[in-house]
Coordinates of C-alpha atoms in Angstrom, one line a residue:
X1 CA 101.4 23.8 51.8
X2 CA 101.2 21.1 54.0
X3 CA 98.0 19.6 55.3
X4 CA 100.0 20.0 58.9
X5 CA 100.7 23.9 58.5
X6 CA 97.3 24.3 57.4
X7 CA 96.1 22.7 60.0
X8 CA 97.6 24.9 62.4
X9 CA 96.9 27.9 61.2
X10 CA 96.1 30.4 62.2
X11 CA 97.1 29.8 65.8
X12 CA 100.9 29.3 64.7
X13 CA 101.2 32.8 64.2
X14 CA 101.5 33.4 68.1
X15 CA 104.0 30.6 68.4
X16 CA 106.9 32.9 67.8
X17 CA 106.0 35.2 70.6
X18 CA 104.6 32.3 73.0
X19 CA 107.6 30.1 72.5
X20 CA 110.7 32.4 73.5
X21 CA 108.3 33.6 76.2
X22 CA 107.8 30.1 77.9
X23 CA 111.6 28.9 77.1
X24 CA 112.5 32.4 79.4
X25 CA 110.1 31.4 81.9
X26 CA 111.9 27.8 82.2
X27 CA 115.4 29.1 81.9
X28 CA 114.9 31.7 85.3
X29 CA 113.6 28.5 87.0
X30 CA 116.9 26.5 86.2
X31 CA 119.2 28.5 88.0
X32 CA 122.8 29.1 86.3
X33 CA 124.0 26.1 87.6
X34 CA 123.1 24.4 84.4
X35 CA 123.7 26.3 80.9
X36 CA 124.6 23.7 79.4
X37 CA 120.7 22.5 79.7
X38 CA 119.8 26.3 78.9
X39 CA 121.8 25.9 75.7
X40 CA 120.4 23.3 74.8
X41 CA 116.8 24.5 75.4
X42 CA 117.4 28.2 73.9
X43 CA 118.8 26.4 70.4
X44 CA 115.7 24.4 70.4
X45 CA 113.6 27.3 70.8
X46 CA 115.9 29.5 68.2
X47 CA 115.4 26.2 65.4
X48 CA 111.7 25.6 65.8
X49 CA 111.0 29.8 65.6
X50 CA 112.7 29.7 62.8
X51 CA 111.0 26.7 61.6
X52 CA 107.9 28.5 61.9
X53 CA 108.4 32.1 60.5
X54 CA 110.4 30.3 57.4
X55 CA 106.0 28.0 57.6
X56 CA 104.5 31.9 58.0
X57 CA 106.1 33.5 54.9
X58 CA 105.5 30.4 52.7
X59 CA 101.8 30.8 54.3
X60 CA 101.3 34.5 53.1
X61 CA 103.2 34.2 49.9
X62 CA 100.2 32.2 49.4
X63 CA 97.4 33.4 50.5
X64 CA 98.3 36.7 51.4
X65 CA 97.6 38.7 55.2
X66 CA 96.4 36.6 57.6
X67 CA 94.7 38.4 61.1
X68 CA 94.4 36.5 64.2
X69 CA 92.7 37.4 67.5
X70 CA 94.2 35.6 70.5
X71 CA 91.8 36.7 72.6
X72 CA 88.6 36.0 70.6
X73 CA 87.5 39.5 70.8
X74 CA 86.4 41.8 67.8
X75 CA 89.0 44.1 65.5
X76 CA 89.5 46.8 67.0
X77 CA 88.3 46.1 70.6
X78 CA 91.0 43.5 71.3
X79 CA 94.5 42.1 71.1
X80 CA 95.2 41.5 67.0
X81 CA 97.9 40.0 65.6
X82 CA 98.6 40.1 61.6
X83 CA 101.0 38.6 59.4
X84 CA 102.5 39.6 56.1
X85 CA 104.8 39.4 53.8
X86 CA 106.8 42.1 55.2
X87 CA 106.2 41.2 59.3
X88 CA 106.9 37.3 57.7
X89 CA 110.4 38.3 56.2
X90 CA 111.1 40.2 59.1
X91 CA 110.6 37.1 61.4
X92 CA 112.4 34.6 59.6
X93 CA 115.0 37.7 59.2
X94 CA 115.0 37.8 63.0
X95 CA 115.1 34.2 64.2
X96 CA 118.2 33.5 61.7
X97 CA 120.4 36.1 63.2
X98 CA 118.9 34.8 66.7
X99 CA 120.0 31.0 66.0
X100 CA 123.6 31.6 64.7
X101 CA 124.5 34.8 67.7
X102 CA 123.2 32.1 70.1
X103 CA 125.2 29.6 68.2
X104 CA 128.4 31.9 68.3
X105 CA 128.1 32.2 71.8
X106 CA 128.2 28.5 72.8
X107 CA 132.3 28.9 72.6
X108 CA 132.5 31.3 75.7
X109 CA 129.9 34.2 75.2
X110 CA 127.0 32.7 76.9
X111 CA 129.8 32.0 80.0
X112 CA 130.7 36.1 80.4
X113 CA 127.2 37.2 82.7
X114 CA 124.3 35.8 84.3
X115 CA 120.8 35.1 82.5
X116 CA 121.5 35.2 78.9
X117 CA 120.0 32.8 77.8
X118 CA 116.5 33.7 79.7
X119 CA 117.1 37.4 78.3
X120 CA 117.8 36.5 74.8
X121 CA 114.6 34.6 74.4
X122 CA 113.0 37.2 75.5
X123 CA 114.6 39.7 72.9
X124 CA 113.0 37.6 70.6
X125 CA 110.1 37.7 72.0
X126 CA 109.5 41.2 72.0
X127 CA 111.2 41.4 68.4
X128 CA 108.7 38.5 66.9
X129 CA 105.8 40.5 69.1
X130 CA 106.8 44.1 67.5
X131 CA 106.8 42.1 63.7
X132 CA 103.3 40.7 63.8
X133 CA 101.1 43.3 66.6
X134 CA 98.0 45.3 64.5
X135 CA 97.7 47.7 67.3
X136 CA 100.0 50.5 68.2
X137 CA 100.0 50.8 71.8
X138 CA 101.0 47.1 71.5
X139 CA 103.5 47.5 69.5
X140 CA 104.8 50.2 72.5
X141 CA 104.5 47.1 74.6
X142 CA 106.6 44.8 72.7
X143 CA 108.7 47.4 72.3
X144 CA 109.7 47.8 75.6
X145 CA 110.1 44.2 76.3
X146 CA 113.2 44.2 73.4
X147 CA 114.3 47.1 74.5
X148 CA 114.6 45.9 78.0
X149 CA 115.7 42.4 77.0
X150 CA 118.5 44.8 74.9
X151 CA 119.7 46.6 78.7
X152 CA 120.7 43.3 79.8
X153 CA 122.4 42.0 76.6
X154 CA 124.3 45.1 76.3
X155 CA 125.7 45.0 79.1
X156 CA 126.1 41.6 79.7
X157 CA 129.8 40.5 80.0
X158 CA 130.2 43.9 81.7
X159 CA 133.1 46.6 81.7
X160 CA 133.7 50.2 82.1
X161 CA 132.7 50.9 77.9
X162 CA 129.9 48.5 78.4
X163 CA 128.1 50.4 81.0
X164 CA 129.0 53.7 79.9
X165 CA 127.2 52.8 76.5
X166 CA 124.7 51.2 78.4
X167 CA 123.8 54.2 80.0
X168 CA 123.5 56.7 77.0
X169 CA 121.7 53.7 75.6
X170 CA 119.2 53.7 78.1
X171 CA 118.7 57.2 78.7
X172 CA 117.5 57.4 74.9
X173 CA 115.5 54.8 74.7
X174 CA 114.0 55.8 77.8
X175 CA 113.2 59.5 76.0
X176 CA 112.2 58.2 72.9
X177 CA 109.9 55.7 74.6
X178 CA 108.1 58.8 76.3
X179 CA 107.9 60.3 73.2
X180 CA 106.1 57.2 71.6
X181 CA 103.3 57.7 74.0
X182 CA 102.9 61.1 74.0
X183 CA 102.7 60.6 69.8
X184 CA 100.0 58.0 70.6
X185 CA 98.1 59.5 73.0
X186 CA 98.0 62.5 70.7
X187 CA 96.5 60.3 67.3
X188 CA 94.4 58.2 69.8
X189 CA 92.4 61.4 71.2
X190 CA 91.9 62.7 67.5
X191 CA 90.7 59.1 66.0
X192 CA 89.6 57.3 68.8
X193 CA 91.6 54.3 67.7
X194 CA 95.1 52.8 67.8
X195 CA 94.2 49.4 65.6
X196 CA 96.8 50.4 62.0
X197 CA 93.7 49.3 60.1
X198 CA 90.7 51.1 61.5
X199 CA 93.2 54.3 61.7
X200 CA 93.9 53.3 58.1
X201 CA 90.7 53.4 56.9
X202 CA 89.3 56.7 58.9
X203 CA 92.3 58.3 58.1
X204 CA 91.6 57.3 53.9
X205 CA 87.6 58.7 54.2
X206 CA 87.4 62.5 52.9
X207 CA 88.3 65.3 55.1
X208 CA 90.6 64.4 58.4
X209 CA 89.3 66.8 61.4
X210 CA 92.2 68.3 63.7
X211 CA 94.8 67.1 61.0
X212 CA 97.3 69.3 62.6
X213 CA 96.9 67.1 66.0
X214 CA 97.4 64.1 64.0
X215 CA 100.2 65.4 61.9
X216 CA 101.6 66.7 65.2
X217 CA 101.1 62.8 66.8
X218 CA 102.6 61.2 63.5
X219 CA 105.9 63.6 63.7
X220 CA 106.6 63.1 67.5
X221 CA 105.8 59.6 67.1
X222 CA 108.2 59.3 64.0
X223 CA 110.9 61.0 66.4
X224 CA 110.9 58.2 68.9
X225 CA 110.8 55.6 65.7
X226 CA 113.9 57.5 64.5
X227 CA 116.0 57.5 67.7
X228 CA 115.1 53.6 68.2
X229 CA 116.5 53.2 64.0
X230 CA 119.5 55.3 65.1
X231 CA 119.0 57.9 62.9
X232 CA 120.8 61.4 62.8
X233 CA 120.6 63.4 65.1
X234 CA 119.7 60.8 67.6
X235 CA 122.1 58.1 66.7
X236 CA 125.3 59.3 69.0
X237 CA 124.4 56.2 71.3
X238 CA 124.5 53.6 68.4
X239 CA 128.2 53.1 67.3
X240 CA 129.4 53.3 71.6
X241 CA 126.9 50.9 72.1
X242 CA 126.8 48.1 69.4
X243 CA 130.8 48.3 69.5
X244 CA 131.1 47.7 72.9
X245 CA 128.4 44.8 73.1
X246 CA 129.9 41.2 73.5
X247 CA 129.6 39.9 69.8
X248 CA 126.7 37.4 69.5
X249 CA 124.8 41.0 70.9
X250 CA 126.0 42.8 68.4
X251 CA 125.3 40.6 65.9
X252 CA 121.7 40.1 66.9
X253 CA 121.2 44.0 67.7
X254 CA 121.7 44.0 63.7
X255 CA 117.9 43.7 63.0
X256 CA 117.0 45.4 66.0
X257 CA 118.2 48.9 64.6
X258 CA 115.4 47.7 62.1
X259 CA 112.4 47.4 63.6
X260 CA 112.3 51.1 64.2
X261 CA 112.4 50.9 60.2
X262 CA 109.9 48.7 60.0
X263 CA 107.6 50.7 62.2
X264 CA 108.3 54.2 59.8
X265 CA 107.6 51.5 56.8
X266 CA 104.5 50.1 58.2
X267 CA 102.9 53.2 60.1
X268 CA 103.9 55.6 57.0
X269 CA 102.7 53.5 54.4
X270 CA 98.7 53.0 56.4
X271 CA 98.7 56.5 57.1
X272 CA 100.2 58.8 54.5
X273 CA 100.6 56.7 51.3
X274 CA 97.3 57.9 49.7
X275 CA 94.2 59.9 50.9
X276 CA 94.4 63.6 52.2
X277 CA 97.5 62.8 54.3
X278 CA 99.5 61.7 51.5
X279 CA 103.1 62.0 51.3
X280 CA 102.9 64.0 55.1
X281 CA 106.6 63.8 55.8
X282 CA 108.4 62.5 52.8
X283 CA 110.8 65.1 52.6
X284 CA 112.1 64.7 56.0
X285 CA 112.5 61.3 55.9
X286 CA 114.4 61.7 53.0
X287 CA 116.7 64.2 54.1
X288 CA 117.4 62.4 57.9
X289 CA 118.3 59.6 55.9
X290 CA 120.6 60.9 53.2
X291 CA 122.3 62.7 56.3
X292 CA 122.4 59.8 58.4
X293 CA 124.3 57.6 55.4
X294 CA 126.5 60.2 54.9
X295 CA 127.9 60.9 58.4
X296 CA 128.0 57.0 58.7
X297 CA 130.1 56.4 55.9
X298 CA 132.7 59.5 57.0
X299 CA 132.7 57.8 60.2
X300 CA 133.9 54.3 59.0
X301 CA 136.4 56.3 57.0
X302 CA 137.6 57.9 60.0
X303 CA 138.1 55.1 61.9
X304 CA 140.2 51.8 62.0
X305 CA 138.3 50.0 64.3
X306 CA 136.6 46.8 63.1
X307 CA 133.5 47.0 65.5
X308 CA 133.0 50.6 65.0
X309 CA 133.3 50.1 61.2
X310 CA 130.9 47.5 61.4
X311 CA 128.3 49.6 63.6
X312 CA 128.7 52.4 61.5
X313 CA 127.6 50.2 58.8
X314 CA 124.3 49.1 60.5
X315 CA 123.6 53.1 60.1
X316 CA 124.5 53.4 56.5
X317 CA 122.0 50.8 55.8
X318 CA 119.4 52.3 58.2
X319 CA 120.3 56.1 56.3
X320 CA 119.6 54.4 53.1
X321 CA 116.0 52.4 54.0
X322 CA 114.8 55.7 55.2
X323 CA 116.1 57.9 52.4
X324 CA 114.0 54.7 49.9
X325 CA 111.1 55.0 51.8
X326 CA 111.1 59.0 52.0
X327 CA 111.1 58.9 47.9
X328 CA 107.7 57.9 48.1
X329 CA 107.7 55.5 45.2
X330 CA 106.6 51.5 45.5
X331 CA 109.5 50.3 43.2
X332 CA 112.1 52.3 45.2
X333 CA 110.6 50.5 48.5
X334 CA 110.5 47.3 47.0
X335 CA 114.2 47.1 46.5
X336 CA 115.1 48.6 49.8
X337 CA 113.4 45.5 51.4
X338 CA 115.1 43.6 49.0
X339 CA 118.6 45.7 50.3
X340 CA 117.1 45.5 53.8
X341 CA 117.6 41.5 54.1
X342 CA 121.0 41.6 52.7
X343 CA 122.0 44.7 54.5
X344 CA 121.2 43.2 58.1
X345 CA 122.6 39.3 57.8
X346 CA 125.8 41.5 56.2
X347 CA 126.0 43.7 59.7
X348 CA 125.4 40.0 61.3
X349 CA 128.4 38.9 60.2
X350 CA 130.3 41.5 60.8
X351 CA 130.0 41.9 64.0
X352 CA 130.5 38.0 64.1
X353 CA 133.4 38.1 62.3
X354 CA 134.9 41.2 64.1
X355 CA 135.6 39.1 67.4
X356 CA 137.9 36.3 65.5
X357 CA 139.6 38.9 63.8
X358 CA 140.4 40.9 66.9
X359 CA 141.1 37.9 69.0
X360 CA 143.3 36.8 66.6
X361 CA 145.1 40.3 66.2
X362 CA 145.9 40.2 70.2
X363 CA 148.7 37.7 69.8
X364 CA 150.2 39.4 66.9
X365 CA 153.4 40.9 67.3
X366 CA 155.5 42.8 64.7
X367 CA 158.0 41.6 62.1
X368 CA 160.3 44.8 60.9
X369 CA 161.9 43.0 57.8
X370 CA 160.0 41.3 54.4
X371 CA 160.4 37.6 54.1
X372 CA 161.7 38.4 50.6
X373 CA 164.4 40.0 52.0
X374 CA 165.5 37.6 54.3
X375 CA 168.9 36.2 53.3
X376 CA 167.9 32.6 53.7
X377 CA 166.6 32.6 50.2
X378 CA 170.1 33.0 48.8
X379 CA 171.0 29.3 49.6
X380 CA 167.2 28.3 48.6
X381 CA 166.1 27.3 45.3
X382 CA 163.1 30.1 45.0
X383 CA 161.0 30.4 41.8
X384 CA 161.3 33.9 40.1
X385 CA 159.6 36.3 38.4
X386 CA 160.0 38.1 34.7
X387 CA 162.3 41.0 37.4
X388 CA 164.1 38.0 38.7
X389 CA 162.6 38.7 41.5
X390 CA 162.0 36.0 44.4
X391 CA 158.8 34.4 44.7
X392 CA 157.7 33.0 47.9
X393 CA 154.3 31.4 48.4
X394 CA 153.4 31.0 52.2
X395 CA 150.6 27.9 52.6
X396 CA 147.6 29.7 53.9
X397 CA 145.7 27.5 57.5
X398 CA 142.3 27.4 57.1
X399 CA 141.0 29.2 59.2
X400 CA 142.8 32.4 58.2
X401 CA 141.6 31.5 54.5
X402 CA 138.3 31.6 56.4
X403 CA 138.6 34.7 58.2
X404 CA 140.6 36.6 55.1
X405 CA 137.6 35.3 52.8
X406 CA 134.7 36.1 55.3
X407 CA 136.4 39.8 55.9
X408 CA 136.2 40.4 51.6
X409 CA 132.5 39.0 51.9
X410 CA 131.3 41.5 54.2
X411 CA 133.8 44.5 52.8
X412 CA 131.7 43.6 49.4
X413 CA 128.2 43.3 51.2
X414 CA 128.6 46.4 53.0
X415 CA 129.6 48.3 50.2
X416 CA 127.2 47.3 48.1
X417 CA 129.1 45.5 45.0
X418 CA 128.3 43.4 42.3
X419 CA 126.8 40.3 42.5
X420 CA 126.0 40.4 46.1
X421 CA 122.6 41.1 47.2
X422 CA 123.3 44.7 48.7
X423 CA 124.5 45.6 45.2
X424 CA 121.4 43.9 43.4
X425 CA 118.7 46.0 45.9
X426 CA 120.7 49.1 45.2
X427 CA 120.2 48.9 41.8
X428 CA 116.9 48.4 42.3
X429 CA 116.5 51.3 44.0
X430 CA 118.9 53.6 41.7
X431 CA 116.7 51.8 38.7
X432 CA 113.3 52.7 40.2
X433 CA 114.3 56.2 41.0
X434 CA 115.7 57.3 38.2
X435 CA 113.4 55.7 35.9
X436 CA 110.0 57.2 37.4
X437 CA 108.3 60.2 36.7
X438 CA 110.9 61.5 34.3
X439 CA 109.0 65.2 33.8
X440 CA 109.1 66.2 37.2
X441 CA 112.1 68.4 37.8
X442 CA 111.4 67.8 41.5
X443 CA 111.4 64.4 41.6
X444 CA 114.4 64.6 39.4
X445 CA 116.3 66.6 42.1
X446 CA 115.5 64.3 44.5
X447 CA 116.3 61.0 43.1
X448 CA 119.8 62.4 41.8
X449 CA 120.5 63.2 45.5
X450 CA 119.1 59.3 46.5
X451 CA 121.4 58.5 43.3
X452 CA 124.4 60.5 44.7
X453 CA 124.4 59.7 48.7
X454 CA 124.1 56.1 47.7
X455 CA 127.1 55.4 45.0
X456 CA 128.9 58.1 47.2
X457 CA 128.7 55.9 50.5
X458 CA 129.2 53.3 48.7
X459 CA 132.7 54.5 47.4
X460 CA 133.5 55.7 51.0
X461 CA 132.5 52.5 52.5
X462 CA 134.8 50.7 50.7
X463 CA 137.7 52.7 50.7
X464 CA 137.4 52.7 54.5
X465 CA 137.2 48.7 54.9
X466 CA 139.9 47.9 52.4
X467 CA 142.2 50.0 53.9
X468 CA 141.1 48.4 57.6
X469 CA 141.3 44.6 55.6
X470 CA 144.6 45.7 54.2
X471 CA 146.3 46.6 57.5
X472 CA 144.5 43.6 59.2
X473 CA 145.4 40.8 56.9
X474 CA 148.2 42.1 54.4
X475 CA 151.2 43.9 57.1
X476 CA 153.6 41.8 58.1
X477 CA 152.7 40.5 61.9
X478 CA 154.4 37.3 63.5
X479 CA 151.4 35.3 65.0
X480 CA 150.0 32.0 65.2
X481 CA 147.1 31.1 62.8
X482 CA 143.6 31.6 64.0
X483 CA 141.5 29.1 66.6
X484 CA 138.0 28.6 65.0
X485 CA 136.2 26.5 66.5
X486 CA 132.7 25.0 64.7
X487 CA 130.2 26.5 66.9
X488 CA 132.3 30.2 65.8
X489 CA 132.7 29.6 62.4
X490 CA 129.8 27.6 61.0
X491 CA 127.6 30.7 62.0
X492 CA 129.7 32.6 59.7
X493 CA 129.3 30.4 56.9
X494 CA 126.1 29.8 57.5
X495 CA 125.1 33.6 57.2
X496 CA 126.9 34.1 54.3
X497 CA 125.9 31.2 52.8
X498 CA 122.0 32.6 53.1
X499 CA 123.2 35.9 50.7
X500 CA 124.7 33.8 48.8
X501 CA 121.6 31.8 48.3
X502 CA 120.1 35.2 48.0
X503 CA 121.8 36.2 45.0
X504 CA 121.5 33.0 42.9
X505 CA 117.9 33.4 43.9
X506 CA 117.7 37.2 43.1
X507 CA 114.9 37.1 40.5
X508 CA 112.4 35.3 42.7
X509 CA 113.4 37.4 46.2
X510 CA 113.1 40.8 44.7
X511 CA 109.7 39.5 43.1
X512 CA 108.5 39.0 46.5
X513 CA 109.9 42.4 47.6
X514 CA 108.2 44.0 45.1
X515 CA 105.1 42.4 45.7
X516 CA 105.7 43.3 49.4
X517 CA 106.0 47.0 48.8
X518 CA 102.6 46.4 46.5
X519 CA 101.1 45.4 49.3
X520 CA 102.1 47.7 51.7
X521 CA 100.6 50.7 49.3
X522 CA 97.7 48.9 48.6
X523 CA 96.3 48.9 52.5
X524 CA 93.0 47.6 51.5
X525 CA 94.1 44.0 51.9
X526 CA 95.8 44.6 55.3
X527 CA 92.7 46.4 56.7
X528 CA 90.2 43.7 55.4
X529 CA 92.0 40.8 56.7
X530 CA 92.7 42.7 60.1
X531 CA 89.1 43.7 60.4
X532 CA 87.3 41.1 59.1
X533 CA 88.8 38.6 61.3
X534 CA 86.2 36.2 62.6
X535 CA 85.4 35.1 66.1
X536 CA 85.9 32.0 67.1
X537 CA 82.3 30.4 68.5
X538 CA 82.8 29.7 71.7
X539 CA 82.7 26.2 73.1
X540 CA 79.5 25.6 75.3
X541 CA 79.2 23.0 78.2
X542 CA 77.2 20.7 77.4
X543 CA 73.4 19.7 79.1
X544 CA 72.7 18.2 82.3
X545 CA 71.9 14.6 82.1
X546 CA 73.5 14.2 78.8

């Protein structure tokens, strides 16, 4: 660790919530007049971020949580900010997606509405503010800023689908937000606290008093988490909305189906992983998610539709986290954040990916005959095969080599199969729950079904994109290759470049997973570090006549 990092630590921690905060501030002030300067400014921003979450997660690989009060007050009393491995993934998670959607949309995107830029920073924003707050009714805050940043994203570029998705969008966000406080207000009256690690740690001492008020708090508060994750039944708005967003959206609204997983994660794991309350809920979360998956998948086989194919994907994946985390078991958790990272930059892509292909499709017109059959051949000296058959080899541009390899990529990713990182955190998790607790008939049950909805998705996931990739890159259209221009295509590469990178480095990754989940079901580290953080001394003037 540099002597720099360390030096900076740990105020750097509010660096990814203060910076896209006062880029916003500068953009509004800059009128739209100059985007090119906003560009300019908002990749900046998106670099250094990520600079600094990839400078966070080597921090806490290394020395574990770190707490931070910004406002130099006492846990819980004031404003505290935590990072750790999980919250640190989940940044640098966050801020890659953000600097290749903003990338994507140098091209044209950024051109189609005003303020983008301003709103996207602030997107992040609330996202890094949601990853690394201690408190609850904080993490209400931040999420409202996302989610607000997320009503202008989605429909910016506007457009009849646009707003009409906008509005069912809105309208549940808007419920499940009201749901959120009602669930907090509800645990706050009964423990007197909304800091994760004090409730932690009163909710881990001996008898709980009104337990039915807190388990009635905890489920309407895990209802507003699972319409925000778009889970069943409260995921009709996802696939209108996330198809009809301009594409650097969409492929930034990715992770954002995820930090209502991340909440279940963290808020599930400090409340109910041991102590009385232990395993409150399990069952449903398991059975939501299986459900979820499973309607996804028939969805993307019903459908031909690239971008609703892709956004019914972002559910599978969001299906199968929760179905992990409702098996209760650390190993199965480890692996679904393993599958989580792999999962979200594939859904990134997609939806990245989705808007070349389409693009490309609109000048397409129809060719009736084969080229083999074309009666030029006769006259042409043509290679052939053991039926005497004509062979014709067609040189391939580049950029359809790109788009036809990129297309297999995510069809593989999304599906989950081998050697791609979505396949290796599946494993995991099929591993983990099939090897555990091998007497328990219930258990048993369970795990089969995780074992079942998971290969079975799987199988209808790819049945459902090879037939789309089929029909998009193998029937016979007359069309002009591809324009892909850098700022388009390196974000591509670049993303799956990183799960590439992910599956050569498989062994160390899931090792940090699985020390991830370790941590998460061991909350006495989290709840020391958060409450023991120190006060700064303040600084005193100094004497008169000195």
């Amino acid at each position: 660790m540099s002597a720099l990092i360390q030096g900076l630590m740990p105020h750097l921690m509010v660096v990814p919530i203060l910076l896209p905060m006062l880029s916003a501030a500068v953009m509004l002030l800059m009128g739209e007049g100059k985007r090119p300067a906003k560009l300019v400014l908002g990749m900046s921003s998106a670099l250094l971020g990520l600079a600094v979450s990839a400078a966070l997660l080597a921090w806490v690989d290394e020395y574990g949580v770190v707490a931070y009060l910004p406002g130099n007050w006492p846990a819980p009393f004031g404003i505290t900010l935590a990072v750790d491995r999980l919250s640190a993934g989940m940044l640098v998670l966050t801020w890659s997606l953000g600097t290749c959607a903003l990338c994507f949309a140098f091209t044209r995107w950024h051109r189609a509405g005003v303020h983008f830029h301003a709103i996207f920073q602030l997107q992040l924003m609330g996202l890094s503010g949601a990853f690394l707050t201690a408190d609850i009714f904080n993490l209400f805050v931040f999420f409202e800023i996302l989610l607000a940043a997320s009503y202008g994203l989605l429909l910016h570029g506007s457009g009849r689908s646009r707003v009409r998705a906008g509005l069912h969008y809105v309208a549940v966000n808007l419920a499940a937000s009201s749901l959120f406080l009602i669930g907090v207000s509800m645990i706050y009256g009964v423990t007197g606290t909304l800091n994760m690690a004090e409730l932690s740690a009163r909710l881990s001492e001996g008898e709980v008093a009104n337990r039915h008020l807190i388990d009635a708090g905890a489920a309407i508060l895990a209802v507003a988490f699972l319409a925000k994750a778009g889970i069943w039944p409260l995921n009709f708005w996802l696939v209108p909305a996330y198809s009809s967003a301009t594409p650097p959206v969409a492929g930034m609204f990715a992770v954002l189906t995820k930090v209502g997983v991340y909440a279940l994660v963290r808020l599930w794991t400090l409340m109910f992983a041991g102590g009385p309350l232990a395993g409150f809920g399990a069952d449903g979360l398991l059975v939501f998610g299986v459900v979820s998956a499973v309607l996804a998948a028939l969805g993307m086989l019903a459908s031909q539709r690239l971008a609703v194919q892709a956004a019914a994907g972002v559910m599978v994946s969001a299906g199968t986290l929760l179905a992990a985390l409702g098996l209760g078991e650390q190993a199965v958790l480890g692996s679904a954040m393993f599958y989580l990272v792999g999962s979200t930059l594939a859904s990134g892509v997609f939806f990245l990916l989705v808007d070349l292909v389409e693009r490309w499709r609109a000048g397409a017109t129809v060719v009736d005959e084969a080229p083999f059959l074309s009666a030029t051949l006769e006259t042409q000296e043509v290679n052939l095969d053991d039926a005497e058959e004509p062979l014709v080899a067609l040189p391939f541009p580049a950029s359809t080599a790109l788009l036809g390899m990129a297309f297999i990529a995510c069809a593989l990713l999304t599906s989950g199969l081998p050697p791609l990182p979505t396949f290796i955190g599946k494993l995991g998790m099929l591993s983990a729950a099939l090897g555990s607790r091998e007497g328990s008939g219930l258990f048993s049950a369970r795990a089969w079904l995780f074992t079942g909805v998971l290969l079975g998705c799987g199988l209808l996931t790819l049945v459902a994109l090879t037939r789309t990739g089929i029909r998009t890159f193998w029937s016979e259209m007359q069309r002009e290759p591809p324009r892909v221009r850098a700022p388009e295509g390196l974000p591509v590469v670049a993303l799956l470049t990183a799960c590439a990178v992910l599956t050569l480095a498989a062994g160390p990754a899931m090792e940090f997973a699985r020390a991830t989940a370790q941590s998460l079901y061991d909350r006495r580290g989290y709840i020391d570090a958060v409450l023991g953080a120190q006060v700064r001394p303040s600084v005193t003037a100094p004497e008169a006549g000195r």
